[in-house]
Amino acid sequence: MQRWIGFAGCAILALFCFMMAFMALPMMIVSPQKFATAFSLGGLAVIAGIALLRGPRAHTMHLLSRDRLLFTLSYFGSVFFTLFFSAIMHTYIGTLLCVIVQIVALVWYVVSYLPGGVDGLQSTTRNLFGTARTLLPF
């Protein structure tokens, strides 16, 4: 029961952080720090909630497994560099690129837990890129 309570608390925190991030989205040109910080904290709350549900040690071992190591490095690296570029360097392009990598990694992480999620995501991206190739002139 305690794991479910911890998961619910993290889910509520993640929802709050994502709402704050999307409210800050129109101001991203002026102040990318607000969006980047709120979105990064929301993503970390999602992972913390799943870790509480599965067990912190088991989830950490799962994240460090061979199958998940690419995700772990890309996601946590993108969180670090998002916060670095937004809070320390104050660069818009660096923050934007890292946020995009962070969104892709977080979607990949969440979808990978759904049955058939990875295959569906790969099929969707293949179809999108195929359509983009036919529509774009280059």
PDB file of N, CA, C and O in Angstrom, residues 105-134:
ATOM      1  N   ALA A 105      13.031  10.708 -25.197  1.00  0.00           N
ATOM      2  CA  ALA A 105      13.458   9.655 -24.266  1.00  0.00           C
ATOM      3  C   ALA A 105      12.357   9.321 -23.269  1.00  0.00           C
ATOM      4  O   ALA A 105      12.145   8.143 -22.947  1.00  0.00           O
ATOM      5  N   LEU A 106      11.635  10.327 -22.782  1.00  0.00           N
ATOM      6  CA  LEU A 106      10.564  10.065 -21.820  1.00  0.00           C
ATOM      7  C   LEU A 106       9.406   9.319 -22.463  1.00  0.00           C
ATOM      8  O   LEU A 106       8.849   8.387 -21.877  1.00  0.00           O
ATOM      9  N   VAL A 107       9.052   9.696 -23.692  1.00  0.00           N
ATOM     10  CA  VAL A 107       7.992   8.971 -24.412  1.00  0.00           C
ATOM     11  C   VAL A 107       8.426   7.526 -24.651  1.00  0.00           C
ATOM     12  O   VAL A 107       7.642   6.586 -24.462  1.00  0.00           O
ATOM     13  N   TRP A 108       9.675   7.340 -25.066  1.00  0.00           N
ATOM     14  CA  TRP A 108      10.216   6.002 -25.291  1.00  0.00           C
ATOM     15  C   TRP A 108      10.120   5.169 -24.008  1.00  0.00           C
ATOM     16  O   TRP A 108       9.726   4.012 -24.028  1.00  0.00           O
ATOM     17  N   TYR A 109      10.471   5.761 -22.889  1.00  0.00           N
ATOM     18  CA  TYR A 109      10.439   5.086 -21.592  1.00  0.00           C
ATOM     19  C   TYR A 109       9.022   4.657 -21.219  1.00  0.00           C
ATOM     20  O   TYR A 109       8.786   3.516 -20.857  1.00  0.00           O
ATOM     21  N   VAL A 110       8.072   5.580 -21.332  1.00  0.00           N
ATOM     22  CA  VAL A 110       6.691   5.277 -20.932  1.00  0.00           C
ATOM     23  C   VAL A 110       6.072   4.260 -21.881  1.00  0.00           C
ATOM     24  O   VAL A 110       5.431   3.294 -21.452  1.00  0.00           O
ATOM     25  N   VAL A 111       6.291   4.436 -23.185  1.00  0.00           N
ATOM     26  CA  VAL A 111       5.696   3.540 -24.179  1.00  0.00           C
ATOM     27  C   VAL A 111       6.279   2.127 -24.060  1.00  0.00           C
ATOM     28  O   VAL A 111       5.593   1.140 -24.315  1.00  0.00           O
ATOM     29  N   SER A 112       7.518   2.016 -23.640  1.00  0.00           N
ATOM     30  CA  SER A 112       8.150   0.698 -23.558  1.00  0.00           C
ATOM     31  C   SER A 112       7.498  -0.196 -22.506  1.00  0.00           C
ATOM     32  O   SER A 112       7.666  -1.413 -22.546  1.00  0.00           O
ATOM     33  N   TYR A 113       6.748   0.375 -21.598  1.00  0.00           N
ATOM     34  CA  TYR A 113       6.056  -0.420 -20.592  1.00  0.00           C
ATOM     35  C   TYR A 113       4.670  -0.869 -21.044  1.00  0.00           C
ATOM     36  O   TYR A 113       4.036  -1.673 -20.374  1.00  0.00           O
ATOM     37  N   LEU A 114       4.193  -0.360 -22.163  1.00  0.00           N
ATOM     38  CA  LEU A 114       2.901  -0.774 -22.689  1.00  0.00           C
ATOM     39  C   LEU A 114       3.082  -1.996 -23.581  1.00  0.00           C
ATOM     40  O   LEU A 114       4.064  -2.080 -24.323  1.00  0.00           O
ATOM     41  N   PRO A 115       2.157  -2.938 -23.537  1.00  0.00           N
ATOM     42  CA  PRO A 115       2.271  -4.100 -24.423  1.00  0.00           C
ATOM     43  C   PRO A 115       2.232  -3.671 -25.893  1.00  0.00           C
ATOM     44  O   PRO A 115       1.313  -2.985 -26.320  1.00  0.00           O
ATOM     45  N   GLY A 116       3.240  -4.045 -26.633  1.00  0.00           N
ATOM     46  CA  GLY A 116       3.342  -3.675 -28.042  1.00  0.00           C
ATOM     47  C   GLY A 116       3.699  -2.220 -28.256  1.00  0.00           C
ATOM     48  O   GLY A 116       3.649  -1.729 -29.382  1.00  0.00           O
ATOM     49  N   GLY A 117       4.077  -1.528 -27.207  1.00  0.00           N
ATOM     50  CA  GLY A 117       4.345  -0.095 -27.287  1.00  0.00           C
ATOM     51  C   GLY A 117       5.547   0.254 -28.139  1.00  0.00           C
ATOM     52  O   GLY A 117       5.495   1.179 -28.948  1.00  0.00           O
ATOM     53  N   VAL A 118       6.644  -0.474 -27.975  1.00  0.00           N
ATOM     54  CA  VAL A 118       7.865  -0.176 -28.733  1.00  0.00           C
ATOM     55  C   VAL A 118       7.642  -0.452 -30.210  1.00  0.00           C
ATOM     56  O   VAL A 118       8.024   0.359 -31.062  1.00  0.00           O
ATOM     57  N   ASP A 119       7.004  -1.580 -30.535  1.00  0.00           N
ATOM     58  CA  ASP A 119       6.734  -1.888 -31.943  1.00  0.00           C
ATOM     59  C   ASP A 119       5.805  -0.856 -32.563  1.00  0.00           C
ATOM     60  O   ASP A 119       6.014  -0.418 -33.701  1.00  0.00           O
ATOM     61  N   GLY A 120       4.790  -0.443 -31.813  1.00  0.00           N
ATOM     62  CA  GLY A 120       3.872   0.586 -32.306  1.00  0.00           C
ATOM     63  C   GLY A 120       4.559   1.919 -32.509  1.00  0.00           C
ATOM     64  O   GLY A 120       4.322   2.611 -33.497  1.00  0.00           O
ATOM     65  N   LEU A 121       5.447   2.282 -31.578  1.00  0.00           N
ATOM     66  CA  LEU A 121       6.185   3.538 -31.694  1.00  0.00           C
ATOM     67  C   LEU A 121       7.131   3.504 -32.889  1.00  0.00           C
ATOM     68  O   LEU A 121       7.230   4.476 -33.643  1.00  0.00           O
ATOM     69  N   GLN A 122       7.813   2.377 -33.098  1.00  0.00           N
ATOM     70  CA  GLN A 122       8.717   2.255 -34.241  1.00  0.00           C
ATOM     71  C   GLN A 122       7.947   2.320 -35.559  1.00  0.00           C
ATOM     72  O   GLN A 122       8.381   2.971 -36.504  1.00  0.00           O
ATOM     73  N   SER A 123       6.797   1.663 -35.612  1.00  0.00           N
ATOM     74  CA  SER A 123       5.973   1.688 -36.821  1.00  0.00           C
ATOM     75  C   SER A 123       5.471   3.099 -37.109  1.00  0.00           C
ATOM     76  O   SER A 123       5.496   3.555 -38.259  1.00  0.00           O
ATOM     77  N   THR A 124       5.048   3.792 -36.066  1.00  0.00           N
ATOM     78  CA  THR A 124       4.558   5.160 -36.234  1.00  0.00           C
ATOM     79  C   THR A 124       5.658   6.086 -36.719  1.00  0.00           C
ATOM     80  O   THR A 124       5.440   6.887 -37.638  1.00  0.00           O
ATOM     81  N   THR A 125       6.838   5.992 -36.131  1.00  0.00           N
ATOM     82  CA  THR A 125       7.928   6.872 -36.565  1.00  0.00           C
ATOM     83  C   THR A 125       8.365   6.547 -37.988  1.00  0.00           C
ATOM     84  O   THR A 125       8.678   7.455 -38.764  1.00  0.00           O
ATOM     85  N   ARG A 126       8.391   5.264 -38.353  1.00  0.00           N
ATOM     86  CA  ARG A 126       8.724   4.903 -39.738  1.00  0.00           C
ATOM     87  C   ARG A 126       7.715   5.517 -40.706  1.00  0.00           C
ATOM     88  O   ARG A 126       8.082   6.057 -41.748  1.00  0.00           O
ATOM     89  N   ASN A 127       6.429   5.415 -40.364  1.00  0.00           N
ATOM     90  CA  ASN A 127       5.389   5.981 -41.232  1.00  0.00           C
ATOM     91  C   ASN A 127       5.502   7.503 -41.321  1.00  0.00           C
ATOM     92  O   ASN A 127       5.324   8.076 -42.397  1.00  0.00           O
ATOM     93  N   LEU A 128       5.776   8.155 -40.207  1.00  0.00           N
ATOM     94  CA  LEU A 128       5.917   9.616 -40.218  1.00  0.00           C
ATOM     95  C   LEU A 128       7.099  10.057 -41.065  1.00  0.00           C
ATOM     96  O   LEU A 128       6.993  11.002 -41.857  1.00  0.00           O
ATOM     97  N   PHE A 129       8.242   9.379 -40.906  1.00  0.00           N
ATOM     98  CA  PHE A 129       9.415   9.739 -41.703  1.00  0.00           C
ATOM     99  C   PHE A 129       9.198   9.420 -43.180  1.00  0.00           C
ATOM    100  O   PHE A 129       9.658  10.165 -44.038  1.00  0.00           O
ATOM    101  N   GLY A 130       8.501   8.324 -43.477  1.00  0.00           N
ATOM    102  CA  GLY A 130       8.200   7.998 -44.865  1.00  0.00           C
ATOM    103  C   GLY A 130       7.302   9.036 -45.504  1.00  0.00           C
ATOM    104  O   GLY A 130       7.523   9.453 -46.636  1.00  0.00           O
ATOM    105  N   THR A 131       6.300   9.488 -44.761  1.00  0.00           N
ATOM    106  CA  THR A 131       5.407  10.534 -45.266  1.00  0.00           C
ATOM    107  C   THR A 131       6.160  11.850 -45.427  1.00  0.00           C
ATOM    108  O   THR A 131       5.969  12.560 -46.414  1.00  0.00           O
ATOM    109  N   ALA A 132       7.030  12.161 -44.485  1.00  0.00           N
ATOM    110  CA  ALA A 132       7.795  13.399 -44.571  1.00  0.00           C
ATOM    111  C   ALA A 132       8.721  13.382 -45.782  1.00  0.00           C
ATOM    112  O   ALA A 132       8.884  14.412 -46.460  1.00  0.00           O
ATOM    113  N   ARG A 133       9.312  12.236 -46.089  1.00  0.00           N
ATOM    114  CA  ARG A 133      10.201  12.144 -47.252  1.00  0.00           C
ATOM    115  C   ARG A 133       9.449  12.405 -48.549  1.00  0.00           C
ATOM    116  O   ARG A 133       9.979  12.983 -49.483  1.00  0.00           O
ATOM    117  N   THR A 134       8.201  11.923 -48.638  1.00  0.00           N
ATOM    118  CA  THR A 134       7.434  12.121 -49.867  1.00  0.00           C
ATOM    119  C   THR A 134       6.924  13.562 -49.991  1.00  0.00           C
ATOM    120  O   THR A 134       6.759  14.051 -51.100  1.00  0.00           O
TER     121      THR A 134
END
